[in-house]
Coordinates of C-alpha atoms and ligand atoms in Angstrom, one line a residue:
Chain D
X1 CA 0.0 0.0 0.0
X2 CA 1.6 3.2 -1.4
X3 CA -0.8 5.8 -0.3
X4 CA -0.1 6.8 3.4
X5 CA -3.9 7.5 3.7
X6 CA -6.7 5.4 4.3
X7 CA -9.2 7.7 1.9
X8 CA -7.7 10.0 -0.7
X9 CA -10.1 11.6 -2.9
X10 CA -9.0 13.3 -6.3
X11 CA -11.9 16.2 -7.4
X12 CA -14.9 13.9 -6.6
X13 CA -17.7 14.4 -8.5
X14 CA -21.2 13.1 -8.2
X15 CA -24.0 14.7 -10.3
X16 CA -27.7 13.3 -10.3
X17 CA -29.5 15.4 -13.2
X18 CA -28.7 19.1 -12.5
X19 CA -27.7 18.5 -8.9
X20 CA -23.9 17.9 -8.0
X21 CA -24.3 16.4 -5.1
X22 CA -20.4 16.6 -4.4
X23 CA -18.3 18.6 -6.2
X24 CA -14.4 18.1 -6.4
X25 CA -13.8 17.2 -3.1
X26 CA -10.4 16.5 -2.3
X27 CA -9.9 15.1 1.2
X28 CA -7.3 12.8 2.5
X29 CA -7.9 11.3 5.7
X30 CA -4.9 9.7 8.1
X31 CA -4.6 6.1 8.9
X32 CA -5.7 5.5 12.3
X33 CA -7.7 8.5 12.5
X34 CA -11.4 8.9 13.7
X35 CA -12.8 11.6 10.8
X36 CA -16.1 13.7 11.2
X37 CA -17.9 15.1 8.1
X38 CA -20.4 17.6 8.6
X39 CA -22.8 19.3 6.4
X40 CA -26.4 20.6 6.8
X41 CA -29.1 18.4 5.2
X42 CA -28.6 17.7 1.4
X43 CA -25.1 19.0 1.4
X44 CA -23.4 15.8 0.2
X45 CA -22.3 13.5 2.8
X46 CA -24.8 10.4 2.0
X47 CA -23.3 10.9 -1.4
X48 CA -20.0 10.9 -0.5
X49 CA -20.3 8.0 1.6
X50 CA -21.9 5.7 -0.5
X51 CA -19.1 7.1 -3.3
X52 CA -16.2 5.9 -1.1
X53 CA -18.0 2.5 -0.2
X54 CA -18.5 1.7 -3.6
X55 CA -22.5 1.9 -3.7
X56 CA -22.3 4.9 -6.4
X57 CA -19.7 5.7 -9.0
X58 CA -19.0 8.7 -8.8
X59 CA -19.0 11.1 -12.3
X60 CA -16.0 12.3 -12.3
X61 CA -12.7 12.6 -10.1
X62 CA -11.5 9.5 -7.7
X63 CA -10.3 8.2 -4.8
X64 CA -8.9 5.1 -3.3
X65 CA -10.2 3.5 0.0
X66 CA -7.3 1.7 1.8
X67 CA -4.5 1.8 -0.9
X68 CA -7.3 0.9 -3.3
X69 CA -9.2 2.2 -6.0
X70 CA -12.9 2.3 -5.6
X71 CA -13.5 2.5 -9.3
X72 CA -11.2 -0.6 -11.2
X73 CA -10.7 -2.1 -7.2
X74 CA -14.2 -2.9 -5.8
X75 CA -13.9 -5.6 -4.6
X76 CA -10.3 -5.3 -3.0
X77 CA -12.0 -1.9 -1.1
X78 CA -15.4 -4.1 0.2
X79 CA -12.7 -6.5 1.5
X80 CA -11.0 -4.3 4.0
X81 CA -14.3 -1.3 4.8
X82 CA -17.5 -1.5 7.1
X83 CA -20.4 0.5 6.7
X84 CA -23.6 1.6 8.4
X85 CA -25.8 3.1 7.0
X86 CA -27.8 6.3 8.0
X87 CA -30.9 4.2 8.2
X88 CA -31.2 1.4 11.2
X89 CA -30.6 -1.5 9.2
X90 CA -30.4 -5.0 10.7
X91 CA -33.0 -7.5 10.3
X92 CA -35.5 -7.1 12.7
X93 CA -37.1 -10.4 11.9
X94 CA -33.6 -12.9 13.1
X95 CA -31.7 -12.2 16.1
X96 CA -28.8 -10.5 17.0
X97 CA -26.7 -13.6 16.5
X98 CA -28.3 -14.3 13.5
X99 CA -27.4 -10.8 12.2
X100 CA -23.8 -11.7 13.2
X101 CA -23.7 -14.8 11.4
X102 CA -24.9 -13.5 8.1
X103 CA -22.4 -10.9 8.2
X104 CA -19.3 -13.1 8.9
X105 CA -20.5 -15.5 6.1
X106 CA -20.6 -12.6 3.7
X107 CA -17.7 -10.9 5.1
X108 CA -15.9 -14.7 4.8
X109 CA -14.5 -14.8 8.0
X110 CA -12.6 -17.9 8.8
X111 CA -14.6 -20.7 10.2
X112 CA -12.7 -21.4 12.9
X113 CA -12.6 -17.8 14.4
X114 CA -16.4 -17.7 13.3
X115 CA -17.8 -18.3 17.2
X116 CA -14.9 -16.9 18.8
X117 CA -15.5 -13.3 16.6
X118 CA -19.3 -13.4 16.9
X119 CA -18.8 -14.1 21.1
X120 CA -16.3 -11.3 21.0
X121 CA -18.0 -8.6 19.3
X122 CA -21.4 -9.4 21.2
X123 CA -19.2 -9.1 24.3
X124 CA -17.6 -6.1 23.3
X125 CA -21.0 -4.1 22.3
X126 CA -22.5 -5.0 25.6
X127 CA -25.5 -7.5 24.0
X128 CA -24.5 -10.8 24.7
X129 CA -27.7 -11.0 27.0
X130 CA -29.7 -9.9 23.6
X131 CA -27.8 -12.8 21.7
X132 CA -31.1 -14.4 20.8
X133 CA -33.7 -12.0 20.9
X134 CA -35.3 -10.8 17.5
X135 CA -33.5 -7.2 16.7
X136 CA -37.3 -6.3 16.7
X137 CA -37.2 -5.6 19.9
X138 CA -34.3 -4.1 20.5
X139 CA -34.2 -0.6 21.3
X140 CA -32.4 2.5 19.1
X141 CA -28.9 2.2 20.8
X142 CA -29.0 -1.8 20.6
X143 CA -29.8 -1.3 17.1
X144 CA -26.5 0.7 16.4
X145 CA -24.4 -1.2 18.7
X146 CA -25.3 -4.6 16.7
X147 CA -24.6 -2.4 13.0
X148 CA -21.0 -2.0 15.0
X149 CA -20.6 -5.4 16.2
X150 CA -21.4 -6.5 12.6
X151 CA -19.0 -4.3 10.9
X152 CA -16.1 -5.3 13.4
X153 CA -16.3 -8.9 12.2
X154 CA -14.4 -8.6 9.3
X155 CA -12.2 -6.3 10.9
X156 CA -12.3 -3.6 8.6
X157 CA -9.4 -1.0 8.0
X158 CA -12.0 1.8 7.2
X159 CA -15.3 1.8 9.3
X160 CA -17.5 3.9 7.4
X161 CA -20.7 5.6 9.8
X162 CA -23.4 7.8 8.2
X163 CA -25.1 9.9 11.3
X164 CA -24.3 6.5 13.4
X165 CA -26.2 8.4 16.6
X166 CA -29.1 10.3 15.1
X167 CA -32.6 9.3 16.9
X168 CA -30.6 7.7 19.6
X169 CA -31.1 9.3 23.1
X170 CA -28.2 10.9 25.0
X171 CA -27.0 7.8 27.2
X172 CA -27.4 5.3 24.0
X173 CA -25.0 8.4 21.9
X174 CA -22.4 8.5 24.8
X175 CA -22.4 4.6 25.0
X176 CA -21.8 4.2 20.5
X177 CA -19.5 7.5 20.6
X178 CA -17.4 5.2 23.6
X179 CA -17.5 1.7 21.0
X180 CA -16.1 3.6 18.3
X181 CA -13.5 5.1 20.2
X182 CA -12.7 1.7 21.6
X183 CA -12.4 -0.1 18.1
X184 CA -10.4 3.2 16.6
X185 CA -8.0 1.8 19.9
X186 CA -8.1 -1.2 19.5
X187 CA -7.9 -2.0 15.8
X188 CA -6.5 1.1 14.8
X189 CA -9.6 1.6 12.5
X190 CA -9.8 4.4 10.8
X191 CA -13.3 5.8 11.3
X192 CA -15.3 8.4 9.2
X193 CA -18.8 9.3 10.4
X194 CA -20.9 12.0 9.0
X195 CA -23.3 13.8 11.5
X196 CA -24.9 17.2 11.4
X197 CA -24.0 17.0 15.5
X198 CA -21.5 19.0 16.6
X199 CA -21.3 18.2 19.8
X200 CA -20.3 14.6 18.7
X201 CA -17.8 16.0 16.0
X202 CA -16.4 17.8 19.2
X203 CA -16.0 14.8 21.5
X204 CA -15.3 12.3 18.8
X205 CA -13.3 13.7 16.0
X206 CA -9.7 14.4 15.5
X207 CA -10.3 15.6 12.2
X208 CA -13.1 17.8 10.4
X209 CA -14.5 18.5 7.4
X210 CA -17.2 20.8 6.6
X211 CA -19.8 20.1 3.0
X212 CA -21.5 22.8 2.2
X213 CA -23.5 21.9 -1.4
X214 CA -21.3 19.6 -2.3
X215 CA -18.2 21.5 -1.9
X216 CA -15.4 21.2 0.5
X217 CA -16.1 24.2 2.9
X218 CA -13.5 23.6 5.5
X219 CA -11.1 21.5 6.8
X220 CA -9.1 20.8 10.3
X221 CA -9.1 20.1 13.8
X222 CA -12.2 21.1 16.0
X223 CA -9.3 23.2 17.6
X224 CA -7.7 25.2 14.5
X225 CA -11.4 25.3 12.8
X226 CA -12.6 27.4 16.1
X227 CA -9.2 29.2 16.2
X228 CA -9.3 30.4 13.1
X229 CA -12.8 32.2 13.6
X230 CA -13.0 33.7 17.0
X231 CA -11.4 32.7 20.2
X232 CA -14.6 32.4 21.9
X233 CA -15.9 30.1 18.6
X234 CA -17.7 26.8 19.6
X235 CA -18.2 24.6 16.7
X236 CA -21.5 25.2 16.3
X237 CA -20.2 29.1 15.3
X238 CA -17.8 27.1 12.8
X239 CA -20.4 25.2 11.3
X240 CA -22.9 27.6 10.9
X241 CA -20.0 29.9 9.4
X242 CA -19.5 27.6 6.8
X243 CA -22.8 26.3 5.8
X244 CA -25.3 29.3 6.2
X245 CA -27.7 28.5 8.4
X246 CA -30.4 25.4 7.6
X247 CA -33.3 25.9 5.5
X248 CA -36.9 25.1 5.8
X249 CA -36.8 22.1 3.4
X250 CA -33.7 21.4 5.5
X251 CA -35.6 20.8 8.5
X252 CA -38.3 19.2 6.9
X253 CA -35.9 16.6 5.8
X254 CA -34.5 16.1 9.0
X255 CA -37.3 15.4 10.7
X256 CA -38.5 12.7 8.1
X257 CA -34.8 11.0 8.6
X258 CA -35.8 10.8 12.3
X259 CA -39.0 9.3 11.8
X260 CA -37.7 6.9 9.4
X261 CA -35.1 5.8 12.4
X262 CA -38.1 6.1 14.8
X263 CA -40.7 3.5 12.2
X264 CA -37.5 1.1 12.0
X265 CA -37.6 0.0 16.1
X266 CA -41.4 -0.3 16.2
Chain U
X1 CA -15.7 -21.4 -5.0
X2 CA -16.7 -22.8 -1.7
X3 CA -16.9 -19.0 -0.9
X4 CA -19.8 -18.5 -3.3
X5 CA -21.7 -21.8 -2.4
X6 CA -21.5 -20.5 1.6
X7 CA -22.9 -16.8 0.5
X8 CA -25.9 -18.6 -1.4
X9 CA -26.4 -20.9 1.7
X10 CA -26.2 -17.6 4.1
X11 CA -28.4 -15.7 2.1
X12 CA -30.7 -18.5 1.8
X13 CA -30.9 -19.6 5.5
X14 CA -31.6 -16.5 6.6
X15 CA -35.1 -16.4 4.4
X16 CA -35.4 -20.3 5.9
X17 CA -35.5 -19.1 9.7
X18 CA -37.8 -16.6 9.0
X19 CA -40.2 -18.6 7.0
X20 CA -39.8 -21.4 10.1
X21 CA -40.3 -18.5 12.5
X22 CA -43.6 -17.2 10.9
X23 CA -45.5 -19.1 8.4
X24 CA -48.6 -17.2 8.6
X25 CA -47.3 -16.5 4.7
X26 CA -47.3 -20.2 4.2
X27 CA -50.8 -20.5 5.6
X28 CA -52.5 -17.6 3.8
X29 CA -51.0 -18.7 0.5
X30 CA -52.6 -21.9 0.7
X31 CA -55.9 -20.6 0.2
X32 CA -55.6 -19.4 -3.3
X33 CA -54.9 -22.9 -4.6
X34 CA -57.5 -25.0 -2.3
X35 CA -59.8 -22.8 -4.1
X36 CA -58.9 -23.0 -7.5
X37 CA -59.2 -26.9 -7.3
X38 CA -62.0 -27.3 -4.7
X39 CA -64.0 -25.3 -6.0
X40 CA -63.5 -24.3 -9.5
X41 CA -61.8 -27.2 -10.4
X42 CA -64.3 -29.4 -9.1
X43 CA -67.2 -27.4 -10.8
X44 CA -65.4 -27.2 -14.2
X45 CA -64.6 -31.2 -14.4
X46 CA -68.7 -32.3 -13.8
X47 CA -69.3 -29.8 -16.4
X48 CA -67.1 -31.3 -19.1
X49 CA -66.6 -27.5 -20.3
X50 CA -63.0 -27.9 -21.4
X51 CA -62.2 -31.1 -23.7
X52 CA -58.5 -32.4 -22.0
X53 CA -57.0 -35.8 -21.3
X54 CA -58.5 -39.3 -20.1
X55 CA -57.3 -38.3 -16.5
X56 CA -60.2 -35.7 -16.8
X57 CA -60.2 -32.1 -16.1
X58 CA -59.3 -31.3 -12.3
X59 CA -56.1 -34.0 -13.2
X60 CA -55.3 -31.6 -16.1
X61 CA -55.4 -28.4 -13.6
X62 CA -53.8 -29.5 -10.9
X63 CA -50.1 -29.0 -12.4
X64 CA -51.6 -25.6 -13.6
X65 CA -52.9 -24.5 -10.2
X66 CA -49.3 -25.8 -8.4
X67 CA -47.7 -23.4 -11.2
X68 CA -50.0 -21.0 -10.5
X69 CA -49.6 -20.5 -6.8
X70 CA -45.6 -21.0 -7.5
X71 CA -45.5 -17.5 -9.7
X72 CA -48.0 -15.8 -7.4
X73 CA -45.9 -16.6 -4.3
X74 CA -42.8 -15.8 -6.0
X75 CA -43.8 -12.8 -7.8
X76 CA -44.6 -9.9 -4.9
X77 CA -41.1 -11.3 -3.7
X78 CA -39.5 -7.9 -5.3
X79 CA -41.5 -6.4 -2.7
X80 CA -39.5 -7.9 0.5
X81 CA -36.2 -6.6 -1.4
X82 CA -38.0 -3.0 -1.9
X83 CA -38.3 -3.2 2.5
X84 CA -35.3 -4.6 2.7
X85 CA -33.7 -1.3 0.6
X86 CA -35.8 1.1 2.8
X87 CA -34.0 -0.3 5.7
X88 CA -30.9 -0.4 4.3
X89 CA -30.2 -4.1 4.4
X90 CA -29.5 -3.9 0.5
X91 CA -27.1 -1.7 1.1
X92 CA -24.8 -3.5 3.4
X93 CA -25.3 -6.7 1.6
X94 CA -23.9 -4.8 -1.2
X95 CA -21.2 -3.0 0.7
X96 CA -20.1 -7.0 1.8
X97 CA -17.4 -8.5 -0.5
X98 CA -20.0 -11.3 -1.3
X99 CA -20.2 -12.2 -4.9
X100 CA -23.5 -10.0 -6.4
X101 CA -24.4 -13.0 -8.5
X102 CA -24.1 -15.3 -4.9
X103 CA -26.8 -12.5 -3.6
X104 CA -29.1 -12.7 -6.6
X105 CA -28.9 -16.5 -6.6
X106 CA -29.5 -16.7 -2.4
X107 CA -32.4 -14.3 -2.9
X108 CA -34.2 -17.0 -5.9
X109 CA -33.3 -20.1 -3.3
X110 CA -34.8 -18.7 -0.3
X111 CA -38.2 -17.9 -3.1
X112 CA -37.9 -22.1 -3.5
X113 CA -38.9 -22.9 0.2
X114 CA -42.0 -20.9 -0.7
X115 CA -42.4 -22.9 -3.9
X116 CA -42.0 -26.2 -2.4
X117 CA -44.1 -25.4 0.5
X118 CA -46.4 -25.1 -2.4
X119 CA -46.1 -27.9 -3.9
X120 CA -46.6 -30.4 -0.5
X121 CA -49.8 -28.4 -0.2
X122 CA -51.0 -29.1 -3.8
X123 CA -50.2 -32.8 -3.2
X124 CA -52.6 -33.0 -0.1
X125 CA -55.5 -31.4 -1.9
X126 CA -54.8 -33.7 -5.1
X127 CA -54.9 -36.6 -2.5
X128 CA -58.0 -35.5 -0.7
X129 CA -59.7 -34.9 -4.0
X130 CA -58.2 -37.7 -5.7
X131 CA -56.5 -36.9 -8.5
X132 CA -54.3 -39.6 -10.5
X133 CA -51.1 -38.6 -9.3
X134 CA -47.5 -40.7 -10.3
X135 CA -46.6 -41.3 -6.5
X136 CA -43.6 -42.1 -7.8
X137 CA -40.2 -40.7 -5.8
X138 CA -38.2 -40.1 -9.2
X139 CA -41.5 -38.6 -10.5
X140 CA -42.3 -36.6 -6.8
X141 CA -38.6 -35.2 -6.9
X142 CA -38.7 -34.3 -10.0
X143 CA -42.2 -31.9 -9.7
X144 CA -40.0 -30.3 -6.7
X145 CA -36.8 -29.6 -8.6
X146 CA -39.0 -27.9 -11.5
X147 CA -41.1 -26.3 -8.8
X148 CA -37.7 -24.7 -7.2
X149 CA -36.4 -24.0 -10.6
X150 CA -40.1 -21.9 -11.7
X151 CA -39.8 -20.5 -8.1
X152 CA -36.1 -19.2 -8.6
X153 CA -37.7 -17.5 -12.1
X154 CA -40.5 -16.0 -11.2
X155 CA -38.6 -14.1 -8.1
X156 CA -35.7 -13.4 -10.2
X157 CA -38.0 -11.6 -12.7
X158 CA -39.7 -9.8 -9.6
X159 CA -36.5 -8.7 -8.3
X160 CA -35.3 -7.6 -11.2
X161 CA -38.2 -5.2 -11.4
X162 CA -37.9 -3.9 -8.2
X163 CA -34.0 -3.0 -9.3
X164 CA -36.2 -0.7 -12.2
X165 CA -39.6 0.8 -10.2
X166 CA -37.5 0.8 -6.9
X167 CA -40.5 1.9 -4.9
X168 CA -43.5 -0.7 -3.6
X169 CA -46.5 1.6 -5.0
X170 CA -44.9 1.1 -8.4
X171 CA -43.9 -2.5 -7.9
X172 CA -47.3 -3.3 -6.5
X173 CA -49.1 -1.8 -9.3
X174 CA -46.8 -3.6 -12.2
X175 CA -46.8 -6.6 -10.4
X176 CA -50.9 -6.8 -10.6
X177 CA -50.2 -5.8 -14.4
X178 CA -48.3 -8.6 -15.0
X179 CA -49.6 -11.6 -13.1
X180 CA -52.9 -11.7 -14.6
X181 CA -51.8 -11.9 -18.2
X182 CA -48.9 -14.2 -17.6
X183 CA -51.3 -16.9 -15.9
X184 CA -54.0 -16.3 -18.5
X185 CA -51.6 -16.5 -21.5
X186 CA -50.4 -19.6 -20.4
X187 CA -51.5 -23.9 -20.5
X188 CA -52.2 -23.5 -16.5
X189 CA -56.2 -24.0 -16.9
X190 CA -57.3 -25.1 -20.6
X191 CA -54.6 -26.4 -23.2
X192 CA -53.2 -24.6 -25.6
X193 CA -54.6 -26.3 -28.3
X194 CA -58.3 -24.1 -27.2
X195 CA -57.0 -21.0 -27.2
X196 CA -57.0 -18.6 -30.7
X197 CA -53.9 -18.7 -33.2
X198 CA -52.4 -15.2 -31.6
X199 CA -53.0 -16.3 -27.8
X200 CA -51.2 -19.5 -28.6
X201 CA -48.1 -17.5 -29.8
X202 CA -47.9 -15.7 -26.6
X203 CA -48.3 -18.6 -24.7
X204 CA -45.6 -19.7 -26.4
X205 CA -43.2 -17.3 -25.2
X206 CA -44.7 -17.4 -21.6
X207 CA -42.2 -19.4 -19.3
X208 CA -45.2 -19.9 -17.4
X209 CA -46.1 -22.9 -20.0
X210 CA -43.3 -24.5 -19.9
X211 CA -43.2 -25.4 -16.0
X212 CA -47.0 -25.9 -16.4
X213 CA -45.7 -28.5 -19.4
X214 CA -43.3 -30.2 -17.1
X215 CA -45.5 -30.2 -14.3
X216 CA -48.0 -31.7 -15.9
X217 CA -46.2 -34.8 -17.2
X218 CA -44.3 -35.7 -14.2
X219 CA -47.0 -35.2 -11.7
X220 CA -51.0 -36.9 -12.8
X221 CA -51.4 -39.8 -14.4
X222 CA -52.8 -39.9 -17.9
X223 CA -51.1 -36.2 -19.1
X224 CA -48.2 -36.0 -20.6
X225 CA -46.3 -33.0 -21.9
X226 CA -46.2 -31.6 -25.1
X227 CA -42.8 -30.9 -25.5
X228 CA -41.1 -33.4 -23.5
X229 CA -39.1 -32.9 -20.3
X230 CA -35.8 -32.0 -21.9
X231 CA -37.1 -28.9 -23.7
X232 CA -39.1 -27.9 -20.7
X233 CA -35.8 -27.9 -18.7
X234 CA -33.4 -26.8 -21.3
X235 CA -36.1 -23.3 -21.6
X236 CA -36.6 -23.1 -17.7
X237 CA -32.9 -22.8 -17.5
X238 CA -31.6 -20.7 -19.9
X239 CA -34.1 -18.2 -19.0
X240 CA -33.5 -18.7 -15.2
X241 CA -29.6 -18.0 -16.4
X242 CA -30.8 -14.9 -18.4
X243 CA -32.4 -13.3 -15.5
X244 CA -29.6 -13.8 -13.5
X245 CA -27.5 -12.3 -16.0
X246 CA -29.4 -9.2 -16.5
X247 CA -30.5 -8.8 -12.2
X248 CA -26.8 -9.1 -11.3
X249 CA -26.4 -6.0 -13.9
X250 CA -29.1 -4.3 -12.1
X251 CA -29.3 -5.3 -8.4
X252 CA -26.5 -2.1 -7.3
X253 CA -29.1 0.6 -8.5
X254 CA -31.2 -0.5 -5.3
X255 CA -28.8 1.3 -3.4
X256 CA -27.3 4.3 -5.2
Ligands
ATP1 N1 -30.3 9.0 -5.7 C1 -30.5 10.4 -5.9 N2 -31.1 10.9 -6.9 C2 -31.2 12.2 -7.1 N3 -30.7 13.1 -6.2 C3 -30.1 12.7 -5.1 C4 -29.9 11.3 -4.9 N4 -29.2 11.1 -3.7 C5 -29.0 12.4 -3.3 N5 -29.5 13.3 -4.1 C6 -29.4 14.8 -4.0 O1 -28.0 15.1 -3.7 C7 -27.9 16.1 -2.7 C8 -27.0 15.5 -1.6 O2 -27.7 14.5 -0.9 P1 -27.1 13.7 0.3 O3 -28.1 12.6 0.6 O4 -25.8 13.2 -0.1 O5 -27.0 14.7 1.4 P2 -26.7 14.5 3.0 O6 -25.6 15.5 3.3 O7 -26.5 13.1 3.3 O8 -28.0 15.1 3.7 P3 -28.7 14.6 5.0 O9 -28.1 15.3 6.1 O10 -30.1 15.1 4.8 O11 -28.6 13.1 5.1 C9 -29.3 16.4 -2.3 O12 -29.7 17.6 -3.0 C10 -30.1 15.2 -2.7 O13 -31.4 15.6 -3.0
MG2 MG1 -27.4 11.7 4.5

């Protein structure tokens, strides 16, 4: 692997009709590093997730996800990244440990570490008691912390989180924020999470950077970012420097995101 | 190799546990074909209507009505996927290094429990009403692999559409659109030899006929198909393969 980072992007482009959804981003994020993307509501970062985990090929620029490239490598990027989604998606109708299993089958992890992984992520997320219930009735923050345990399997270089805390109560966010901490530790994972929360981009993130309609608005520590605006500047300032302040439609679409997390745990 | 067999298995077992875990499905889907044959069936043979074989008329339908309830139970399948890409289940499954044609493939096995759920259901009605049927194993294992093979098509084809409408008001409108016609246009409840010149040509192109045709030869006595096993097979699996072909294309735009 020639490329010191774990994500390099080369003026990514994504247009869907007359919308450019991202446009020419270039961002490089570290090995090892956990990597917050902000951006009000439409401003990209679905996009440019499901860009860098090879859902949608992007229309023009590149990048490469650990060492490799997600347009002529696919596969050889699936192999080493995790992802969960913005929506809460295991399978309500199996178990937790079903979910599990599925995942290591697809993710082909060996056989005989197949119990010993599934027993140790289960652990490690705190839900070995919820081992066989149906995800169904799990709450919100089980939900999540199952999404993590499944995309720890495999152990990933990249972990790749789109708002991994949004519709999750305060204790529930505290307890995920803590997980992915814990695998950045312990794996040296490299993590990037998108989240319109700056409180979490605060506690969590080394590394920022800002989307505003597509473009690349800012980029730095949570430190240098407030730095450079004020001396009194709390991210929120930061953010709202550098992507206008939300919209109605914005808001509207926020609150149907939530919804949609809310319908998923009924 | 192996690798590809085990993500067709995963996939494939998951649908199994569910369908073990609540077959209310199973149960309301047996209605539709106890119907057809109690009822209609029994109604249609007394009045001689339709001219078929020695075996009689409800003989002749009962292949139709098993190949019947195979593409209706196959054919809203798209609809699950559509869920499952609301959730977001799609997308990790495509975000997994598993082989997309292993994922296409597990989806059309876990549609064959359904189909052969189906079939053991047709068998007891045919029993109770006494149809003719070849209890013979070679000829009882062969109605199942045909059943699983019709099953695997019919929920390929429905997945594939839900790669195109991508939304379950569209799916549910095209899939009405399309069910109808293809079991009409077909040998599943009068031979083809009744139907006008133009009908018969689009019966002829209707997959649909050919698992009714297999169907019909390994499972009643006194029917036999019209164009023999081994071009029944030969068309069920070439356009199984096609399907395959063409979902695997499609199956990414789910999540994009
Ligand atoms: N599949 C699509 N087809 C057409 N337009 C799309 C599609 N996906 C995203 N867009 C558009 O691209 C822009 C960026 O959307 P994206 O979902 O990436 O934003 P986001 O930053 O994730 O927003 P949110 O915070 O609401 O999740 C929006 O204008 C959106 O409407
Ligand atoms: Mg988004």
């Amino acid at each position: 692997m020639a490329n010191p980072y774990a994500i390099d992007t080369r003026r990514l482009t994504r247009r869907f009709d007359d919308i450019v959804a991202v446009d020419g981003v270039e961002l490089r994020v570290a090995s090892g590093a956990i990597f917050g993307l902000l951006g009000g509501n439409g401003a990209g970062k679905t996009t440019m997730v499901k860009m860098l985990t090879t859902l949608l090929a992007p229309t023009s620029g590149s990048a490469t996800v650990a060492g490799f490239d997600i347009v002529s490598a696919p596969h050889e990027v699936r192999r080493r990244i995790g992802y969960v989604p913005q929506m809460l998606s295991a399978d309500g109708a199996l178990t937790g440990y079903e979910n599990l299993l599925l995942s290591a089958r697809l993710y082909a992890v060996p056989r005989a570490e197949l119990a010993t992984r599934i027993a140790d992520a289960l652990g490690f997320m705190g839900l070995n008691e919820a081992r066989n219930r149906l995800v169904k009735t799990y709450s919100g923050g089980m939900v999540r912390r199952l999404e993590l345990a499944q995309s720890m399997l495999h152990r990933p270089a990249v972990l790749f989180l789109d708002e991994p805390t949004i519709g999750l109560d305060p204790v529930a966010r505290h307890l995920v924020w803590q997980r992915l901490r814990d695998l950045n530790a312990r794996f040296g994972m490299t993590i990037l999470l998108t989240t319109h929360d700056m409180e979490e981009a605060d506690h969590l993130c080394g590394d920022l950077a800002i989307l505003h309609a597509g473009k690349l608005a800012a980029h730095g520590s949570p430190t240098t970012l407030k730095a450079a605006l004020s001396s009194r500047a709390t991210l929120d300032d930061v953010f709202a420097h550098y992507s206008g302040t939300m919209d109605q439609s914005g808001r509207l679409r926020d609150t149907d995101q939530t919804r949609r997390a809310a319908q998923r745990l009924e | 190799m192996h690798q590809f067999a085990l993500e067709v298995f995963a996939i494939g077992a998951v649908e199994f546990r569910k369908l073990m875990r609540d077959p209310t499905e199973l149960i309301s889907r047996a209605i539709q074909p106890v119907l057809w044959l109690a009822v209609f069936g029994q109604v249609l043979s007394h009045a001689r209507g339709i001219e078929t074989g020695r075996a009689g008329y409800l003989a002749f339908m009962t292949p139709g009505i098993l190949a019947q309830s195979v593409l209706f139970s196959a054919i809203f399948y798209g609809i699950a996927v559509i869920w499952e890409r609301d959730l977001g289940i799609v997308h990790k499954l495509l975000v997994s290094p598993a082989s997309r044609t292993a994922l296409v493939i597990g989806k059309a096995v876990s549609a064959d429990f359904r189909g052969v759920a189906q079939a053991i259901l047709v068998y007891i009605i045919a029993l109770v009403l006494r149809v003719p049927i070849r209890w013979e194993i070679g000829a009882i294992v062969g109605v199942l692999c045909i059943v699983a093979l019709g099953s695997a098509i019919f929920s390929t084809f429905s997945l594939a559409m839900a790669c195109i409408v991508k939304t379950r008001e569209r799916f549910m409108g095209i899939g009405q659109v399309l069910t109808m016609p293809l079991f009409f246009a077909s040998n599943a409840i009068y031979p083809l030899s009744l139907m006008p010149e133009w009908l018969r040509r689009v019966a002829k192109l209707n997959p649909l006929t050919y698992l009714v045709d297999a169907l019909r030869g390994l499972m009643v006595q006194g029917e036999q198909s019209v164009y023999g096993l081994a071009v029944d097979c030969a068309v069920l699996a070439v356009v199984f393969a096609a399907l395959v072909l063409v979902t695997v294309r499609i199956y990414p735009r789910l999540a994009q």
